[in-house]
Amino acid sequence: MQQSNSYIIIFSVILTVVLGGLLAATSVGLGPIQQKSVELDTKKQILGAVMDVDSDMDVLATYEKVIQSEVVDYQGNIVTENSEGNEIVAEDVNVEKEFEKAPEDRLYPVFKFFGKNGGEEIESYILPVYGNGLWDNIWGYVALDTQGKTIKGAVFAHAGETPGLGARITESEVQKRFEGKELYNDQGELVSVKMLKGENNPPSKLDAHHVDGMSGATITGNGLNAMLENYFSHYKSYFNKKGATASL
Amino acid sequence: MSTETVDKPVKQESEALLSKRRKKIVSDPLNDDNPITIQVLGICSALAVTTQMKPTMVMSIAVIFVIVFSNLSISLIRKAIPNRVRIIVQLAVIATLVTLVNEVLKAFAYDMYKELSVFVGLIITNCIIMGRLEAFALGNKPYDSVLDGLGSGLGYAWIILAVAFFRELFGSGAVFGFEVFEAIGFSKEGWMGVDYQANGIMVTPVGAFFILGLIIWVQRNKTGYVEH
């Protein structure tokens, strides 16, 4: 049976309203739970750069105890208010949105880690990093020593890398390869840390600035390298300022 | 002698909930009419998500959910759907269900959401689902359509789980993340001179092709299915 045009239009409108309503209700209903999941995940990632996060750990309480945060600009100055006079909180800075701006205009959150039991002295600085992978964006958190020169830990995440290939940047085995690597060469120049092409590279290639690659995921590896180099250079002035005040 | 035939009254009302015909609707796609190995549909996701068991499991559940409920919804409104826009209606229903799955994963299984959201989105283009809507749900009652969706979903699920099992086992030496080869003594340090080297090709889609091919070969050998 051939239906009339008006029947088809009315049917389409009703279908759109029903399906749209269903989606809107789900989105509104699940919104707060999703927001909590995202927040928890972010804090888990930040902590993951410096300690093992088990499934039975109270992430939020631990985070409160061991992490303090601040936000700096490209010159390394601490920023507390935005142009409208509202307070800027490091945890709320959307690194993805900042990534879309020019490096000079971005806000750079810094998370200070005070040891596993929350001591008096800073043990490491955790920096968010963001970049492009093969299919979509990749991001992560890298923990540096107090000089900002040696990597103490790293976690990486991705939006759409291939499972088993580029998505392996989320595996702790891959992330552990970065521990202890140096960002500066003997001349004091920033050379960053690079992931090599291919896996099981000979130890002669794996010096203080190079880590073993992921088989079949060279482009994700290249994206990772670019991301680290960019962000280490963006945070350079922050650590330079820190170094200057420390030597006073 | 007259050749008159007596029409038996057709009993439509009182068919058992799990009659022989209905059991066949569920069991056929598991083997004789498997969506992946016989109909050769849904191959893309079978290649993409099967590197590990855990995401494959989530993907299977997601596809079964979408296929069952899209079959049910389309079957319920099958008499009202205008023929000229039926494909768009089917797509709208599938896309809505897929978005629901994605939202639920984001809220309750954020880690899985991060790993799978690209592929969950691609369920919309999974030909198995559209195929069942066109071939079955548009012409059958809701309960039968649910059974048909369940059968096709399970048929899809067991194949991708089988592929994932071998890919994870040989590609990463593990099953559901549990290091099998290490547990039985094939450690990286070597055991009686033997050590297990992860098979790199298994983590690439090429490995999935091999395993899928083997499964199809074994299955057609057993069922005697020949493509015409």
XYZ file of C-alpha atoms in Angstrom:
476
model
C 0.000 0.000 0.000
C 1.320 3.397 -0.981
C 0.831 5.927 1.811
C 0.088 9.571 1.194
C 2.748 12.217 1.627
C 1.014 13.723 4.646
C 0.940 10.291 6.351
C 4.670 9.916 5.782
C 5.375 13.390 7.134
C 3.236 12.865 10.246
C 4.809 9.448 10.850
C 8.309 10.931 10.535
C 7.530 13.771 12.902
C 6.096 11.420 15.545
C 9.068 9.055 15.202
C 11.513 11.939 15.528
C 9.781 13.272 18.631
C 9.645 9.835 20.294
C 13.237 8.877 19.528
C 14.552 12.369 20.242
C 12.674 12.457 23.532
C 14.105 9.099 24.524
C 17.643 10.243 23.808
C 17.165 13.581 25.553
C 15.742 11.873 28.652
C 18.658 9.431 28.764
C 21.203 12.166 28.316
C 19.667 14.311 31.061
C 19.112 11.339 33.369
C 22.598 9.915 33.020
C 24.365 13.299 32.779
C 25.373 13.657 36.451
C 26.594 10.038 36.638
C 28.603 10.529 33.463
C 30.116 13.735 34.818
C 31.188 11.908 37.977
C 32.685 9.108 35.882
C 34.683 11.645 33.878
C 35.883 13.444 37.024
C 36.846 10.173 38.675
C 38.619 9.067 35.543
C 40.617 12.308 35.332
C 41.754 12.020 38.953
C 42.534 8.356 38.432
C 44.730 9.266 35.476
C 46.519 12.025 37.402
C 47.219 9.663 40.309
C 48.108 6.879 37.873
C 51.137 8.861 36.719
C 52.746 8.544 40.157
C 51.210 5.510 41.864
C 49.354 2.293 41.152
C 45.616 2.890 41.234
C 43.803 -0.310 42.254
C 40.131 -0.838 41.742
C 39.424 -0.835 45.503
C 41.227 2.460 46.159
C 39.224 5.513 47.213
C 40.455 7.706 44.391
C 38.791 10.946 45.485
C 40.014 10.781 49.102
C 43.549 9.860 48.068
C 43.576 12.650 45.526
C 42.546 15.187 48.180
C 45.376 14.009 50.424
C 48.285 13.828 48.019
C 47.666 16.329 45.229
C 47.667 20.129 45.142
C 47.187 21.983 41.940
C 47.815 25.319 40.279
C 47.434 26.795 36.833
C 50.171 28.591 34.942
C 50.406 30.401 31.629
C 52.897 30.044 28.783
C 55.405 32.319 30.554
C 55.230 30.181 33.668
C 53.280 32.711 35.772
C 50.653 31.366 38.133
C 47.132 32.294 37.013
C 44.312 32.318 39.529
C 41.567 34.285 37.819
C 40.252 34.453 34.300
C 39.449 37.687 32.470
C 35.988 37.802 34.065
C 37.415 37.549 37.566
C 36.292 33.977 38.173
C 38.572 31.577 39.968
C 40.428 29.063 37.784
C 40.676 25.546 39.178
C 43.301 23.254 37.652
C 41.007 20.211 37.716
C 38.373 22.119 35.758
C 40.705 23.324 33.020
C 39.641 21.510 29.884
C 42.970 20.544 28.333
C 41.187 19.481 25.142
C 39.681 22.964 24.681
C 42.981 24.621 25.575
C 44.692 22.464 22.951
C 42.634 24.199 20.269
C 44.126 27.583 21.200
C 47.596 28.818 20.273
C 50.203 27.550 22.770
C 50.804 31.111 24.037
C 47.126 31.556 24.966
C 46.601 28.244 26.731
C 46.234 27.599 30.435
C 48.549 24.922 31.788
C 47.464 23.007 34.902
C 50.184 21.681 37.208
C 49.453 18.957 39.759
C 51.902 18.779 42.662
C 52.298 15.349 44.221
C 53.242 15.263 47.896
C 54.143 11.589 48.234
C 51.954 8.557 48.693
C 51.057 9.528 52.236
C 50.714 13.236 51.605
C 53.947 14.642 53.100
C 55.211 18.219 53.361
C 57.480 18.297 50.332
C 56.655 18.037 46.681
C 57.820 14.728 45.242
C 56.903 15.310 41.650
C 55.010 17.525 39.250
C 52.300 15.950 37.134
C 51.632 17.672 33.820
C 48.756 17.046 31.446
C 49.717 16.493 27.804
C 47.488 16.466 24.727
C 48.052 15.708 21.058
C 47.023 13.886 17.928
C 47.172 10.130 17.510
C 46.377 8.231 14.338
C 42.571 8.270 14.374
C 41.753 10.775 17.066
C 43.302 12.733 19.889
C 45.537 11.229 22.535
C 46.318 12.659 25.950
C 47.879 11.763 29.222
C 49.648 12.840 32.401
C 53.401 12.815 32.828
C 55.079 13.027 36.241
C 58.420 14.840 36.349
C 60.938 15.150 39.167
C 61.115 18.438 41.072
C 63.672 19.810 38.585
C 61.332 19.036 35.683
C 64.065 17.018 33.990
C 63.387 13.327 34.559
C 60.178 11.403 33.910
C 58.949 9.606 37.016
C 55.828 8.105 35.522
C 53.297 8.501 32.736
C 49.790 7.513 31.808
C 48.330 7.880 28.359
C 44.811 7.607 27.025
C 43.199 7.834 23.627
C 39.864 8.360 21.959
C 40.058 6.088 18.968
C 43.374 4.299 18.500
C 43.196 0.725 17.247
C 42.787 -1.836 20.034
C 45.913 -3.987 20.242
C 47.957 -1.484 18.230
C 47.956 2.256 19.013
C 45.587 1.687 21.930
C 48.487 -0.035 23.698
C 49.624 3.399 24.915
C 47.152 2.788 27.747
C 48.981 -0.377 28.869
C 51.171 0.009 31.927
C 53.891 -2.052 30.274
C 54.229 0.613 27.556
C 53.896 3.500 30.019
C 56.589 2.079 32.328
C 59.115 2.369 29.502
C 59.119 6.146 30.044
C 60.155 6.001 33.693
C 63.590 7.426 34.390
C 64.012 8.909 30.916
C 65.661 12.339 30.656
C 64.244 15.383 28.879
C 67.490 17.375 28.550
C 70.805 16.409 26.972
C 74.240 17.123 28.403
C 74.249 20.580 26.834
C 71.044 21.421 28.683
C 68.894 21.431 25.521
C 65.386 20.040 25.554
C 65.469 16.868 23.439
C 62.365 15.280 24.990
C 61.779 11.524 25.003
C 61.059 9.706 21.768
C 59.380 6.412 21.101
C 61.243 4.426 18.454
C 59.700 2.751 15.422
C 59.120 -0.973 15.808
C 59.260 -3.152 18.881
C 62.106 -5.023 20.593
C 64.718 -2.496 19.522
C 68.290 -3.364 20.568
C 69.327 -1.928 23.951
C 71.951 0.212 22.185
C 69.131 2.333 20.738
C 67.309 2.713 24.050
C 69.321 5.501 25.665
C 68.128 8.096 28.184
C 65.983 9.821 25.551
C 64.467 6.866 23.695
C 61.919 4.196 24.560
C 60.992 1.041 22.686
C 58.163 1.417 20.135
C 54.880 -0.378 19.584
C 54.785 -2.840 16.710
C 52.267 -1.749 14.077
C 51.540 1.609 15.683
C 54.248 3.920 14.380
C 51.910 6.845 13.697
C 50.458 6.743 17.207
C 54.047 6.620 18.482
C 54.945 9.668 16.386
C 51.894 11.489 17.744
C 53.005 10.610 21.257
C 56.495 11.974 20.578
C 55.137 15.236 19.171
C 52.725 15.596 22.092
C 55.460 15.142 24.714
C 57.930 17.441 22.998
C 55.320 20.193 22.601
C 54.116 20.135 26.167
C 57.576 19.808 27.712
C 58.580 22.925 25.798
C 55.382 24.726 26.886
C 56.084 23.971 30.562
C 59.775 24.830 30.234
C 59.414 28.411 31.436
C 57.448 27.246 34.497
C 60.314 25.011 35.582
C 62.888 27.657 34.649
C 61.120 30.098 36.967
C 60.974 27.453 39.692
C 64.703 26.802 39.244
C 65.453 30.530 39.430
C 63.539 30.988 42.681
C 65.059 27.835 44.175
C 68.606 29.051 43.508
C 67.982 32.478 45.087
C -11.414 -40.684 -7.280
C -11.744 -37.140 -6.364
C -8.604 -35.159 -5.693
C -10.209 -32.799 -3.317
C -7.987 -31.692 -0.502
C -9.130 -30.897 2.931
C -7.679 -27.723 4.331
C -6.558 -28.281 7.843
C -7.509 -25.414 10.086
C -4.369 -23.328 10.608
C -3.672 -22.902 14.277
C -2.082 -19.525 14.700
C -3.085 -18.506 18.168
C -1.751 -21.309 20.276
C 1.818 -21.771 19.102
C 4.043 -22.778 21.976
C 6.393 -20.101 23.305
C 9.318 -22.237 22.258
C 7.866 -24.292 19.437
C 10.081 -26.169 17.006
C 9.823 -23.350 14.459
C 10.775 -20.753 17.034
C 13.702 -22.788 18.315
C 14.883 -22.941 14.737
C 14.662 -19.145 14.445
C 17.125 -18.871 17.325
C 19.389 -21.798 16.463
C 19.743 -21.322 12.704
C 21.932 -18.202 12.885
C 24.207 -19.946 15.361
C 25.482 -22.365 12.749
C 23.638 -23.091 9.482
C 22.810 -19.465 8.748
C 25.464 -17.653 10.730
C 25.530 -13.925 9.948
C 29.322 -13.760 9.838
C 30.452 -17.067 8.411
C 27.556 -17.880 6.053
C 25.997 -14.520 5.232
C 29.427 -12.844 5.502
C 28.043 -9.708 7.190
C 29.463 -7.689 10.061
C 33.009 -8.550 9.037
C 34.441 -5.086 9.764
C 33.728 -5.183 13.468
C 34.750 -8.848 13.624
C 38.179 -7.738 12.438
C 38.409 -4.549 14.466
C 37.368 -5.353 18.016
C 38.594 -8.920 18.362
C 42.124 -8.314 19.606
C 41.068 -8.997 23.185
C 38.277 -10.929 24.854
C 36.998 -8.223 27.191
C 36.110 -5.521 24.649
C 34.775 -8.252 22.356
C 32.450 -9.395 25.120
C 31.137 -5.847 25.628
C 30.732 -5.430 21.879
C 28.788 -8.715 21.686
C 26.414 -7.630 24.433
C 25.953 -4.244 22.770
C 25.166 -5.781 19.383
C 22.754 -8.329 20.893
C 20.970 -5.508 22.736
C 20.706 -3.329 19.630
C 19.624 -6.134 17.311
C 16.984 -7.515 19.704
C 15.427 -4.168 20.515
C 15.589 -2.791 16.977
C 13.920 -5.981 15.722
C 11.275 -5.619 18.430
C 10.635 -1.926 17.777
C 10.430 -2.280 14.001
C 8.191 -5.345 14.303
C 5.843 -3.476 16.654
C 5.375 -0.603 14.217
C 5.805 -2.625 11.033
C 2.256 -2.027 9.837
C 2.523 1.726 10.350
C 5.918 2.239 8.716
C 5.501 3.910 5.319
C 7.208 1.717 2.753
C 8.944 4.616 1.033
C 10.864 5.723 4.132
C 11.343 2.367 5.829
C 15.147 2.335 5.520
C 15.400 5.752 7.189
C 13.029 4.611 9.936
C 15.170 1.520 10.525
C 18.325 3.620 10.643
C 16.766 6.070 13.084
C 15.754 3.243 15.431
C 19.179 1.573 15.240
C 21.023 4.874 15.741
C 18.880 5.690 18.779
C 19.581 2.322 20.389
C 23.305 2.581 19.648
C 23.422 6.044 21.214
C 21.647 4.651 24.285
C 24.272 1.898 24.616
C 27.028 4.476 24.303
C 25.467 6.719 26.957
C 24.990 3.823 29.385
C 28.585 2.688 28.896
C 29.784 6.248 29.499
C 27.890 6.404 32.774
C 28.511 2.956 34.206
C 31.572 1.494 32.467
C 33.703 4.481 31.609
C 36.841 2.444 30.892
C 34.980 0.322 28.363
C 33.413 3.450 26.904
C 36.855 4.916 26.314
C 38.060 1.765 24.632
C 35.007 0.944 22.570
C 33.037 4.082 21.852
C 34.302 4.296 18.253
C 33.236 0.747 17.525
C 29.961 0.987 19.403
C 29.124 3.957 17.178
C 29.857 1.788 14.178
C 27.193 -0.745 15.192
C 24.887 1.555 13.216
C 26.588 0.414 10.041
C 26.649 -3.257 11.026
C 24.851 -4.896 8.115
C 23.610 -7.779 10.279
C 21.200 -5.505 12.110
C 19.819 -3.702 9.087
C 19.642 -7.070 7.312
C 17.497 -8.634 10.041
C 15.165 -5.639 10.099
C 14.629 -5.820 6.342
C 14.496 -9.593 6.095
C 12.574 -10.483 9.232
C 11.209 -7.789 11.518
C 9.271 -5.987 8.785
C 7.230 -9.117 8.096
C 6.952 -10.949 11.404
C 5.372 -10.644 14.810
C 7.273 -8.970 17.686
C 8.017 -12.136 19.684
C 9.375 -13.981 16.662
C 11.424 -10.921 15.768
C 12.961 -10.834 19.240
C 13.913 -14.498 18.886
C 15.357 -13.831 15.450
C 17.393 -10.920 16.815
C 18.601 -13.039 19.693
C 19.657 -15.836 17.349
C 21.500 -13.504 14.974
C 23.096 -11.614 17.853
C 24.312 -14.804 19.488
C 25.508 -16.120 16.135
C 27.554 -12.955 15.716
C 28.747 -13.061 19.327
C 30.113 -16.593 19.383
C 32.087 -16.099 16.201
C 33.743 -12.849 17.315
C 34.394 -14.310 20.767
C 36.041 -17.350 19.164
C 38.170 -15.099 16.967
C 39.081 -12.919 19.959
C 39.995 -15.979 22.030
C 42.619 -17.129 19.535
C 43.847 -13.624 18.764
C 44.362 -12.714 22.408
C 45.824 -16.119 23.238
C 48.418 -16.120 20.485
C 48.813 -12.350 20.115
C 49.244 -11.455 23.784
C 49.541 -14.890 25.414
C 46.474 -14.196 27.539
C 42.738 -14.807 27.785
C 40.605 -12.085 29.424
C 43.932 -10.524 30.432
C 45.024 -13.673 32.299
C 48.538 -14.621 31.164
C 47.927 -18.230 30.135
C 51.329 -19.099 28.732
C 53.101 -17.582 31.702
C 50.858 -19.555 34.063
C 51.755 -22.871 32.449
C 55.459 -22.150 32.488
C 56.260 -20.499 29.163
C 57.733 -17.413 30.748
C 59.766 -14.725 29.052
C 62.831 -16.152 30.836
C 62.276 -19.460 29.098
C 61.118 -22.838 30.315
C 63.243 -25.864 29.482
C 64.676 -23.855 26.638
C 61.250 -22.787 25.320
C 59.741 -19.377 25.718
C 56.561 -17.895 24.320
C 56.998 -15.072 21.852
C 53.799 -13.118 21.276
C 52.638 -13.528 17.701
C 52.500 -9.986 16.315
C 50.342 -10.824 13.292
C 47.498 -11.909 15.559
C 47.001 -8.384 16.889
C 46.659 -6.997 13.385
C 43.411 -7.424 11.400
C 45.286 -9.908 9.192
C 45.307 -12.341 12.105
C 41.538 -12.031 12.367
C 41.232 -12.894 8.672
C 43.233 -16.069 9.193
C 41.158 -17.211 12.144
C 37.867 -16.250 10.544
C 38.911 -18.151 7.430
C 39.751 -21.226 9.490
C 36.427 -21.068 11.335
C 34.531 -20.756 8.031
C 36.495 -23.676 6.592
C 35.856 -25.956 9.561
C 32.186 -24.955 9.714
C 31.514 -25.498 5.997
C 33.358 -28.773 6.137
C 31.063 -29.965 8.910
C 27.759 -28.592 7.621
C 28.505 -29.265 3.963
C 27.410 -25.739 3.036
C 28.330 -24.738 -0.511
C 27.923 -21.242 -1.885
C 25.899 -21.119 -5.082
